[in-house]
């Protein structure tokens, strides 16, 4: 459940980035466990967190709900332009493939695919603005007033923050990189999605 501060946060950022095609998603969740990324009140990320979020009509109108662009995305190896680590590439290709095959009942991965395949990013707040209704003990949502947002100096993805999120939230184990690299290049994996 988003806090009232999230709406204030979104209101300003929806206006600021209204016409910026590099930004398609505003998250309300921060998975950095108290680690501050930069000196602004938010940072840019390729982690498209779906727990409390906002977007623009210009972005949502591009949503590839059937992931029709998946095959060309895969065959052109576009995932390598988004994530440099094989473990991340493999993780997301599996999620996108399942969505492409219709094996999920949510639009979550379709939206993430749309944002990432558009070479766009999300805004992630330095503080959590969403309370977890299922696990209230996890609630760390900010409750102090927002005076004036401090903006990042540039629209650049925070790779270290994303790496931390993948390791700690998605539990990607980078020690399996060689296995995953070999699997991604294998004929068996390519056959699975053709």
mmCIF file with all atom_site columns, C-alpha atoms in Angstrom:
data_model
loop_
_atom_site.group_PDB
_atom_site.id
_atom_site.type_symbol
_atom_site.label_atom_id
_atom_site.label_alt_id
_atom_site.label_comp_id
_atom_site.label_asym_id
_atom_site.label_entity_id
_atom_site.label_seq_id
_atom_site.pdbx_PDB_ins_code
_atom_site.Cartn_x
_atom_site.Cartn_y
_atom_site.Cartn_z
_atom_site.occupancy
_atom_site.B_iso_or_equiv
_atom_site.pdbx_formal_charge
_atom_site.auth_seq_id
_atom_site.auth_comp_id
_atom_site.auth_asym_id
_atom_site.auth_atom_id
_atom_site.pdbx_PDB_model_num
ATOM 1   C CA . UNK A 1 1   ? 0.000  0.000   0.000   1.00 0.00 ? 1   UNK A CA 1
ATOM 2   C CA . UNK A 1 2   ? 1.567  3.329   -1.066  1.00 0.00 ? 2   UNK A CA 1
ATOM 3   C CA . UNK A 1 3   ? 1.958  5.998   1.598   1.00 0.00 ? 3   UNK A CA 1
ATOM 4   C CA . UNK A 1 4   ? 0.636  9.506   1.021   1.00 0.00 ? 4   UNK A CA 1
ATOM 5   C CA . UNK A 1 5   ? 4.209  10.694  0.457   1.00 0.00 ? 5   UNK A CA 1
ATOM 6   C CA . UNK A 1 6   ? 4.469  8.444   -2.574  1.00 0.00 ? 6   UNK A CA 1
ATOM 7   C CA . UNK A 1 7   ? 1.762  10.448  -4.316  1.00 0.00 ? 7   UNK A CA 1
ATOM 8   C CA . UNK A 1 8   ? 3.676  13.676  -3.635  1.00 0.00 ? 8   UNK A CA 1
ATOM 9   C CA . UNK A 1 9   ? 6.880  12.042  -4.914  1.00 0.00 ? 9   UNK A CA 1
ATOM 10  C CA . UNK A 1 10  ? 5.128  10.806  -8.073  1.00 0.00 ? 10  UNK A CA 1
ATOM 11  C CA . UNK A 1 11  ? 3.348  14.086  -8.744  1.00 0.00 ? 11  UNK A CA 1
ATOM 12  C CA . UNK A 1 12  ? 6.616  16.001  -9.067  1.00 0.00 ? 12  UNK A CA 1
ATOM 13  C CA . UNK A 1 13  ? 8.420  13.311  -11.039 1.00 0.00 ? 13  UNK A CA 1
ATOM 14  C CA . UNK A 1 14  ? 5.520  12.644  -13.405 1.00 0.00 ? 14  UNK A CA 1
ATOM 15  C CA . UNK A 1 15  ? 5.711  16.306  -14.348 1.00 0.00 ? 15  UNK A CA 1
ATOM 16  C CA . UNK A 1 16  ? 9.529  16.530  -14.489 1.00 0.00 ? 16  UNK A CA 1
ATOM 17  C CA . UNK A 1 17  ? 9.961  13.466  -16.754 1.00 0.00 ? 17  UNK A CA 1
ATOM 18  C CA . UNK A 1 18  ? 6.697  13.779  -18.686 1.00 0.00 ? 18  UNK A CA 1
ATOM 19  C CA . UNK A 1 19  ? 8.437  13.930  -22.070 1.00 0.00 ? 19  UNK A CA 1
ATOM 20  C CA . UNK A 1 20  ? 11.637 12.041  -21.264 1.00 0.00 ? 20  UNK A CA 1
ATOM 21  C CA . UNK A 1 21  ? 11.497 8.760   -23.200 1.00 0.00 ? 21  UNK A CA 1
ATOM 22  C CA . UNK A 1 22  ? 14.415 7.373   -21.168 1.00 0.00 ? 22  UNK A CA 1
ATOM 23  C CA . UNK A 1 23  ? 12.149 7.099   -18.105 1.00 0.00 ? 23  UNK A CA 1
ATOM 24  C CA . UNK A 1 24  ? 9.011  4.933   -18.232 1.00 0.00 ? 24  UNK A CA 1
ATOM 25  C CA . UNK A 1 25  ? 8.357  3.863   -14.630 1.00 0.00 ? 25  UNK A CA 1
ATOM 26  C CA . UNK A 1 26  ? 8.342  5.389   -11.142 1.00 0.00 ? 26  UNK A CA 1
ATOM 27  C CA . UNK A 1 27  ? 8.729  2.840   -8.374  1.00 0.00 ? 27  UNK A CA 1
ATOM 28  C CA . UNK A 1 28  ? 7.564  3.246   -4.802  1.00 0.00 ? 28  UNK A CA 1
ATOM 29  C CA . UNK A 1 29  ? 9.817  0.520   -3.461  1.00 0.00 ? 29  UNK A CA 1
ATOM 30  C CA . UNK A 1 30  ? 13.481 0.614   -2.531  1.00 0.00 ? 30  UNK A CA 1
ATOM 31  C CA . UNK A 1 31  ? 15.260 -2.729  -2.036  1.00 0.00 ? 31  UNK A CA 1
ATOM 32  C CA . UNK A 1 32  ? 18.643 -1.336  -0.963  1.00 0.00 ? 32  UNK A CA 1
ATOM 33  C CA . UNK A 1 33  ? 18.256 -2.124  2.762   1.00 0.00 ? 33  UNK A CA 1
ATOM 34  C CA . UNK A 1 34  ? 19.251 1.380   3.833   1.00 0.00 ? 34  UNK A CA 1
ATOM 35  C CA . UNK A 1 35  ? 22.109 1.856   1.353   1.00 0.00 ? 35  UNK A CA 1
ATOM 36  C CA . UNK A 1 36  ? 21.878 5.364   -0.118  1.00 0.00 ? 36  UNK A CA 1
ATOM 37  C CA . UNK A 1 37  ? 22.707 5.597   -3.817  1.00 0.00 ? 37  UNK A CA 1
ATOM 38  C CA . UNK A 1 38  ? 24.082 9.026   -4.675  1.00 0.00 ? 38  UNK A CA 1
ATOM 39  C CA . UNK A 1 39  ? 23.066 12.268  -3.009  1.00 0.00 ? 39  UNK A CA 1
ATOM 40  C CA . UNK A 1 40  ? 19.701 12.744  -4.742  1.00 0.00 ? 40  UNK A CA 1
ATOM 41  C CA . UNK A 1 41  ? 16.325 11.600  -3.410  1.00 0.00 ? 41  UNK A CA 1
ATOM 42  C CA . UNK A 1 42  ? 16.074 8.926   -6.099  1.00 0.00 ? 42  UNK A CA 1
ATOM 43  C CA . UNK A 1 43  ? 18.182 7.138   -8.679  1.00 0.00 ? 43  UNK A CA 1
ATOM 44  C CA . UNK A 1 44  ? 17.647 5.512   -12.067 1.00 0.00 ? 44  UNK A CA 1
ATOM 45  C CA . UNK A 1 45  ? 17.423 1.763   -12.364 1.00 0.00 ? 45  UNK A CA 1
ATOM 46  C CA . UNK A 1 46  ? 16.707 -1.143  -14.675 1.00 0.00 ? 46  UNK A CA 1
ATOM 47  C CA . UNK A 1 47  ? 14.910 -2.836  -11.781 1.00 0.00 ? 47  UNK A CA 1
ATOM 48  C CA . UNK A 1 48  ? 11.278 -2.231  -12.700 1.00 0.00 ? 48  UNK A CA 1
ATOM 49  C CA . UNK A 1 49  ? 9.731  -2.903  -9.305  1.00 0.00 ? 49  UNK A CA 1
ATOM 50  C CA . UNK A 1 50  ? 5.984  -3.451  -9.480  1.00 0.00 ? 50  UNK A CA 1
ATOM 51  C CA . UNK A 1 51  ? 5.150  -2.916  -5.800  1.00 0.00 ? 51  UNK A CA 1
ATOM 52  C CA . UNK A 1 52  ? 3.608  0.546   -5.952  1.00 0.00 ? 52  UNK A CA 1
ATOM 53  C CA . UNK A 1 53  ? 4.369  2.274   -9.242  1.00 0.00 ? 53  UNK A CA 1
ATOM 54  C CA . UNK A 1 54  ? 3.324  5.004   -11.636 1.00 0.00 ? 54  UNK A CA 1
ATOM 55  C CA . UNK A 1 55  ? 3.831  5.746   -15.311 1.00 0.00 ? 55  UNK A CA 1
ATOM 56  C CA . UNK A 1 56  ? 2.726  8.064   -18.097 1.00 0.00 ? 56  UNK A CA 1
ATOM 57  C CA . UNK A 1 57  ? 0.151  7.471   -20.822 1.00 0.00 ? 57  UNK A CA 1
ATOM 58  C CA . UNK A 1 58  ? 2.978  7.865   -23.391 1.00 0.00 ? 58  UNK A CA 1
ATOM 59  C CA . UNK A 1 59  ? 4.791  4.920   -21.759 1.00 0.00 ? 59  UNK A CA 1
ATOM 60  C CA . UNK A 1 60  ? 1.805  2.696   -20.977 1.00 0.00 ? 60  UNK A CA 1
ATOM 61  C CA . UNK A 1 61  ? 0.558  2.989   -24.571 1.00 0.00 ? 61  UNK A CA 1
ATOM 62  C CA . UNK A 1 62  ? 3.722  1.088   -25.612 1.00 0.00 ? 62  UNK A CA 1
ATOM 63  C CA . UNK A 1 63  ? 3.016  -1.890  -23.327 1.00 0.00 ? 63  UNK A CA 1
ATOM 64  C CA . UNK A 1 64  ? 3.616  -5.082  -25.303 1.00 0.00 ? 64  UNK A CA 1
ATOM 65  C CA . UNK A 1 65  ? 1.019  -7.147  -23.441 1.00 0.00 ? 65  UNK A CA 1
ATOM 66  C CA . UNK A 1 66  ? 1.551  -10.198 -25.681 1.00 0.00 ? 66  UNK A CA 1
ATOM 67  C CA . UNK A 1 67  ? 5.327  -9.739  -25.765 1.00 0.00 ? 67  UNK A CA 1
ATOM 68  C CA . UNK A 1 68  ? 5.185  -9.883  -29.543 1.00 0.00 ? 68  UNK A CA 1
ATOM 69  C CA . UNK A 1 69  ? 8.659  -8.367  -29.705 1.00 0.00 ? 69  UNK A CA 1
ATOM 70  C CA . UNK A 1 70  ? 10.203 -11.180 -27.652 1.00 0.00 ? 70  UNK A CA 1
ATOM 71  C CA . UNK A 1 71  ? 11.484 -13.357 -30.504 1.00 0.00 ? 71  UNK A CA 1
ATOM 72  C CA . UNK A 1 72  ? 13.345 -10.543 -32.227 1.00 0.00 ? 72  UNK A CA 1
ATOM 73  C CA . UNK A 1 73  ? 14.526 -9.277  -28.834 1.00 0.00 ? 73  UNK A CA 1
ATOM 74  C CA . UNK A 1 74  ? 15.967 -12.722 -28.141 1.00 0.00 ? 74  UNK A CA 1
ATOM 75  C CA . UNK A 1 75  ? 17.382 -13.398 -31.600 1.00 0.00 ? 75  UNK A CA 1
ATOM 76  C CA . UNK A 1 76  ? 19.119 -10.015 -31.702 1.00 0.00 ? 76  UNK A CA 1
ATOM 77  C CA . UNK A 1 77  ? 20.560 -10.696 -28.239 1.00 0.00 ? 77  UNK A CA 1
ATOM 78  C CA . UNK A 1 78  ? 19.271 -7.311  -27.038 1.00 0.00 ? 78  UNK A CA 1
ATOM 79  C CA . UNK A 1 79  ? 19.396 -8.495  -23.428 1.00 0.00 ? 79  UNK A CA 1
ATOM 80  C CA . UNK A 1 80  ? 23.195 -8.064  -23.551 1.00 0.00 ? 80  UNK A CA 1
ATOM 81  C CA . UNK A 1 81  ? 22.689 -4.345  -24.149 1.00 0.00 ? 81  UNK A CA 1
ATOM 82  C CA . UNK A 1 82  ? 20.598 -4.136  -20.984 1.00 0.00 ? 82  UNK A CA 1
ATOM 83  C CA . UNK A 1 83  ? 22.413 -6.409  -18.522 1.00 0.00 ? 83  UNK A CA 1
ATOM 84  C CA . UNK A 1 84  ? 26.126 -7.105  -18.638 1.00 0.00 ? 84  UNK A CA 1
ATOM 85  C CA . UNK A 1 85  ? 26.016 -10.182 -16.401 1.00 0.00 ? 85  UNK A CA 1
ATOM 86  C CA . UNK A 1 86  ? 24.935 -13.514 -17.811 1.00 0.00 ? 86  UNK A CA 1
ATOM 87  C CA . UNK A 1 87  ? 23.020 -14.404 -14.649 1.00 0.00 ? 87  UNK A CA 1
ATOM 88  C CA . UNK A 1 88  ? 20.819 -11.331 -15.009 1.00 0.00 ? 88  UNK A CA 1
ATOM 89  C CA . UNK A 1 89  ? 20.344 -11.992 -18.719 1.00 0.00 ? 89  UNK A CA 1
ATOM 90  C CA . UNK A 1 90  ? 19.316 -15.577 -18.050 1.00 0.00 ? 90  UNK A CA 1
ATOM 91  C CA . UNK A 1 91  ? 16.962 -14.617 -15.201 1.00 0.00 ? 91  UNK A CA 1
ATOM 92  C CA . UNK A 1 92  ? 15.068 -12.069 -17.286 1.00 0.00 ? 92  UNK A CA 1
ATOM 93  C CA . UNK A 1 93  ? 15.004 -14.170 -20.449 1.00 0.00 ? 93  UNK A CA 1
ATOM 94  C CA . UNK A 1 94  ? 13.330 -16.943 -18.458 1.00 0.00 ? 94  UNK A CA 1
ATOM 95  C CA . UNK A 1 95  ? 10.723 -14.514 -17.069 1.00 0.00 ? 95  UNK A CA 1
ATOM 96  C CA . UNK A 1 96  ? 10.035 -12.987 -20.488 1.00 0.00 ? 96  UNK A CA 1
ATOM 97  C CA . UNK A 1 97  ? 9.792  -16.406 -22.116 1.00 0.00 ? 97  UNK A CA 1
ATOM 98  C CA . UNK A 1 98  ? 7.219  -17.557 -19.551 1.00 0.00 ? 98  UNK A CA 1
ATOM 99  C CA . UNK A 1 99  ? 5.178  -14.415 -20.181 1.00 0.00 ? 99  UNK A CA 1
ATOM 100 C CA . UNK A 1 100 ? 5.517  -14.880 -23.954 1.00 0.00 ? 100 UNK A CA 1
ATOM 101 C CA . UNK A 1 101 ? 4.235  -18.447 -23.626 1.00 0.00 ? 101 UNK A CA 1
ATOM 102 C CA . UNK A 1 102 ? 1.290  -17.238 -21.510 1.00 0.00 ? 102 UNK A CA 1
ATOM 103 C CA . UNK A 1 103 ? 2.467  -18.997 -18.351 1.00 0.00 ? 103 UNK A CA 1
ATOM 104 C CA . UNK A 1 104 ? 1.676  -16.186 -15.939 1.00 0.00 ? 104 UNK A CA 1
ATOM 105 C CA . UNK A 1 105 ? -1.535 -14.450 -14.988 1.00 0.00 ? 105 UNK A CA 1
ATOM 106 C CA . UNK A 1 106 ? -0.131 -10.962 -14.541 1.00 0.00 ? 106 UNK A CA 1
ATOM 107 C CA . UNK A 1 107 ? 1.039  -8.157  -16.805 1.00 0.00 ? 107 UNK A CA 1
ATOM 108 C CA . UNK A 1 108 ? 4.123  -7.629  -14.634 1.00 0.00 ? 108 UNK A CA 1
ATOM 109 C CA . UNK A 1 109 ? 6.711  -9.212  -16.932 1.00 0.00 ? 109 UNK A CA 1
ATOM 110 C CA . UNK A 1 110 ? 5.086  -7.781  -20.042 1.00 0.00 ? 110 UNK A CA 1
ATOM 111 C CA . UNK A 1 111 ? 5.496  -4.281  -18.599 1.00 0.00 ? 111 UNK A CA 1
ATOM 112 C CA . UNK A 1 112 ? 9.073  -4.946  -17.482 1.00 0.00 ? 112 UNK A CA 1
ATOM 113 C CA . UNK A 1 113 ? 9.833  -6.293  -20.979 1.00 0.00 ? 113 UNK A CA 1
ATOM 114 C CA . UNK A 1 114 ? 8.334  -3.168  -22.537 1.00 0.00 ? 114 UNK A CA 1
ATOM 115 C CA . UNK A 1 115 ? 10.427 -0.823  -20.401 1.00 0.00 ? 115 UNK A CA 1
ATOM 116 C CA . UNK A 1 116 ? 13.677 -2.726  -20.819 1.00 0.00 ? 116 UNK A CA 1
ATOM 117 C CA . UNK A 1 117 ? 13.284 -3.464  -24.525 1.00 0.00 ? 117 UNK A CA 1
ATOM 118 C CA . UNK A 1 118 ? 12.623 0.270   -25.023 1.00 0.00 ? 118 UNK A CA 1
ATOM 119 C CA . UNK A 1 119 ? 16.026 0.921   -23.434 1.00 0.00 ? 119 UNK A CA 1
ATOM 120 C CA . UNK A 1 120 ? 14.277 2.906   -20.719 1.00 0.00 ? 120 UNK A CA 1
ATOM 121 C CA . UNK A 1 121 ? 14.622 2.961   -16.932 1.00 0.00 ? 121 UNK A CA 1
ATOM 122 C CA . UNK A 1 122 ? 12.709 3.341   -13.710 1.00 0.00 ? 122 UNK A CA 1
ATOM 123 C CA . UNK A 1 123 ? 13.006 5.968   -11.026 1.00 0.00 ? 123 UNK A CA 1
ATOM 124 C CA . UNK A 1 124 ? 13.668 4.342   -7.652  1.00 0.00 ? 124 UNK A CA 1
ATOM 125 C CA . UNK A 1 125 ? 13.295 6.353   -4.440  1.00 0.00 ? 125 UNK A CA 1
ATOM 126 C CA . UNK A 1 126 ? 16.072 6.404   -1.841  1.00 0.00 ? 126 UNK A CA 1
ATOM 127 C CA . UNK A 1 127 ? 13.405 5.541   0.738   1.00 0.00 ? 127 UNK A CA 1
ATOM 128 C CA . UNK A 1 128 ? 10.606 3.036   0.620   1.00 0.00 ? 128 UNK A CA 1
ATOM 129 C CA . UNK A 1 129 ? 7.182  4.622   -0.038  1.00 0.00 ? 129 UNK A CA 1
ATOM 130 C CA . UNK A 1 130 ? 5.133  1.409   -0.038  1.00 0.00 ? 130 UNK A CA 1
ATOM 131 C CA . UNK A 1 131 ? 3.952  -0.646  2.932   1.00 0.00 ? 131 UNK A CA 1
ATOM 132 C CA . UNK A 1 132 ? 3.801  -4.397  2.537   1.00 0.00 ? 132 UNK A CA 1
ATOM 133 C CA . UNK A 1 133 ? 0.287  -5.566  3.438   1.00 0.00 ? 133 UNK A CA 1
ATOM 134 C CA . UNK A 1 134 ? 1.204  -9.261  3.425   1.00 0.00 ? 134 UNK A CA 1
ATOM 135 C CA . UNK A 1 135 ? 4.288  -8.860  5.641   1.00 0.00 ? 135 UNK A CA 1
ATOM 136 C CA . UNK A 1 136 ? 3.838  -5.783  7.892   1.00 0.00 ? 136 UNK A CA 1
ATOM 137 C CA . UNK A 1 137 ? 7.131  -6.550  9.671   1.00 0.00 ? 137 UNK A CA 1
ATOM 138 C CA . UNK A 1 138 ? 8.887  -5.590  6.426   1.00 0.00 ? 138 UNK A CA 1
ATOM 139 C CA . UNK A 1 139 ? 7.396  -2.100  6.387   1.00 0.00 ? 139 UNK A CA 1
ATOM 140 C CA . UNK A 1 140 ? 10.021 0.599   6.229   1.00 0.00 ? 140 UNK A CA 1
ATOM 141 C CA . UNK A 1 141 ? 8.003  3.216   4.374   1.00 0.00 ? 141 UNK A CA 1
ATOM 142 C CA . UNK A 1 142 ? 9.115  6.809   4.825   1.00 0.00 ? 142 UNK A CA 1
ATOM 143 C CA . UNK A 1 143 ? 6.700  8.947   6.816   1.00 0.00 ? 143 UNK A CA 1
ATOM 144 C CA . UNK A 1 144 ? 8.528  12.289  7.123   1.00 0.00 ? 144 UNK A CA 1
ATOM 145 C CA . UNK A 1 145 ? 7.475  15.154  4.888   1.00 0.00 ? 145 UNK A CA 1
ATOM 146 C CA . UNK A 1 146 ? 9.131  15.677  1.551   1.00 0.00 ? 146 UNK A CA 1
ATOM 147 C CA . UNK A 1 147 ? 10.331 19.279  1.447   1.00 0.00 ? 147 UNK A CA 1
ATOM 148 C CA . UNK A 1 148 ? 11.923 19.599  -1.975  1.00 0.00 ? 148 UNK A CA 1
ATOM 149 C CA . UNK A 1 149 ? 13.170 16.727  -4.079  1.00 0.00 ? 149 UNK A CA 1
ATOM 150 C CA . UNK A 1 150 ? 16.856 16.680  -4.877  1.00 0.00 ? 150 UNK A CA 1
ATOM 151 C CA . UNK A 1 151 ? 17.291 15.370  -8.423  1.00 0.00 ? 151 UNK A CA 1
ATOM 152 C CA . UNK A 1 152 ? 20.228 13.335  -9.807  1.00 0.00 ? 152 UNK A CA 1
ATOM 153 C CA . UNK A 1 153 ? 22.681 15.270  -11.969 1.00 0.00 ? 153 UNK A CA 1
ATOM 154 C CA . UNK A 1 154 ? 22.107 12.932  -14.944 1.00 0.00 ? 154 UNK A CA 1
ATOM 155 C CA . UNK A 1 155 ? 19.724 10.246  -16.191 1.00 0.00 ? 155 UNK A CA 1
ATOM 156 C CA . UNK A 1 156 ? 22.115 7.298   -15.799 1.00 0.00 ? 156 UNK A CA 1
ATOM 157 C CA . UNK A 1 157 ? 21.373 3.821   -14.476 1.00 0.00 ? 157 UNK A CA 1
ATOM 158 C CA . UNK A 1 158 ? 22.919 3.032   -11.088 1.00 0.00 ? 158 UNK A CA 1
ATOM 159 C CA . UNK A 1 159 ? 24.522 -0.290  -11.984 1.00 0.00 ? 159 UNK A CA 1
ATOM 160 C CA . UNK A 1 160 ? 25.773 -0.955  -8.426  1.00 0.00 ? 160 UNK A CA 1
ATOM 161 C CA . UNK A 1 161 ? 22.258 -0.528  -7.017  1.00 0.00 ? 161 UNK A CA 1
ATOM 162 C CA . UNK A 1 162 ? 20.824 -2.872  -9.642  1.00 0.00 ? 162 UNK A CA 1
ATOM 163 C CA . UNK A 1 163 ? 23.488 -5.481  -8.950  1.00 0.00 ? 163 UNK A CA 1
ATOM 164 C CA . UNK A 1 164 ? 22.690 -5.290  -5.231  1.00 0.00 ? 164 UNK A CA 1
ATOM 165 C CA . UNK A 1 165 ? 18.973 -5.708  -5.933  1.00 0.00 ? 165 UNK A CA 1
ATOM 166 C CA . UNK A 1 166 ? 19.536 -8.725  -8.186  1.00 0.00 ? 166 UNK A CA 1
ATOM 167 C CA . UNK A 1 167 ? 21.796 -10.392 -5.636  1.00 0.00 ? 167 UNK A CA 1
ATOM 168 C CA . UNK A 1 168 ? 19.651 -9.653  -2.585  1.00 0.00 ? 168 UNK A CA 1
ATOM 169 C CA . UNK A 1 169 ? 16.058 -9.432  -3.822  1.00 0.00 ? 169 UNK A CA 1
ATOM 170 C CA . UNK A 1 170 ? 15.997 -11.798 -6.787  1.00 0.00 ? 170 UNK A CA 1
ATOM 171 C CA . UNK A 1 171 ? 18.645 -14.013 -5.160  1.00 0.00 ? 171 UNK A CA 1
ATOM 172 C CA . UNK A 1 172 ? 20.691 -14.339 -8.314  1.00 0.00 ? 172 UNK A CA 1
ATOM 173 C CA . UNK A 1 173 ? 23.793 -16.349 -7.539  1.00 0.00 ? 173 UNK A CA 1
ATOM 174 C CA . UNK A 1 174 ? 26.630 -15.017 -9.653  1.00 0.00 ? 174 UNK A CA 1
ATOM 175 C CA . UNK A 1 175 ? 28.734 -18.095 -8.932  1.00 0.00 ? 175 UNK A CA 1
ATOM 176 C CA . UNK A 1 176 ? 26.764 -19.943 -11.617 1.00 0.00 ? 176 UNK A CA 1
ATOM 177 C CA . UNK A 1 177 ? 27.842 -17.551 -14.357 1.00 0.00 ? 177 UNK A CA 1
ATOM 178 C CA . UNK A 1 178 ? 29.714 -20.137 -16.394 1.00 0.00 ? 178 UNK A CA 1
ATOM 179 C CA . UNK A 1 179 ? 26.813 -22.600 -16.268 1.00 0.00 ? 179 UNK A CA 1
ATOM 180 C CA . UNK A 1 180 ? 24.342 -19.922 -17.283 1.00 0.00 ? 180 UNK A CA 1
ATOM 181 C CA . UNK A 1 181 ? 26.600 -18.538 -20.017 1.00 0.00 ? 181 UNK A CA 1
ATOM 182 C CA . UNK A 1 182 ? 26.921 -21.984 -21.537 1.00 0.00 ? 182 UNK A CA 1
ATOM 183 C CA . UNK A 1 183 ? 23.192 -22.652 -21.211 1.00 0.00 ? 183 UNK A CA 1
ATOM 184 C CA . UNK A 1 184 ? 22.213 -19.376 -22.883 1.00 0.00 ? 184 UNK A CA 1
ATOM 185 C CA . UNK A 1 185 ? 24.465 -20.145 -25.842 1.00 0.00 ? 185 UNK A CA 1
ATOM 186 C CA . UNK A 1 186 ? 23.279 -23.734 -26.060 1.00 0.00 ? 186 UNK A CA 1
ATOM 187 C CA . UNK A 1 187 ? 21.088 -24.979 -28.886 1.00 0.00 ? 187 UNK A CA 1
ATOM 188 C CA . UNK A 1 188 ? 18.691 -26.422 -26.303 1.00 0.00 ? 188 UNK A CA 1
ATOM 189 C CA . UNK A 1 189 ? 17.843 -22.983 -24.872 1.00 0.00 ? 189 UNK A CA 1
ATOM 190 C CA . UNK A 1 190 ? 17.518 -21.401 -28.313 1.00 0.00 ? 190 UNK A CA 1
ATOM 191 C CA . UNK A 1 191 ? 15.217 -24.261 -29.360 1.00 0.00 ? 191 UNK A CA 1
ATOM 192 C CA . UNK A 1 192 ? 13.019 -23.629 -26.295 1.00 0.00 ? 192 UNK A CA 1
ATOM 193 C CA . UNK A 1 193 ? 12.038 -20.179 -27.484 1.00 0.00 ? 193 UNK A CA 1
ATOM 194 C CA . UNK A 1 194 ? 11.890 -20.710 -31.247 1.00 0.00 ? 194 UNK A CA 1
#
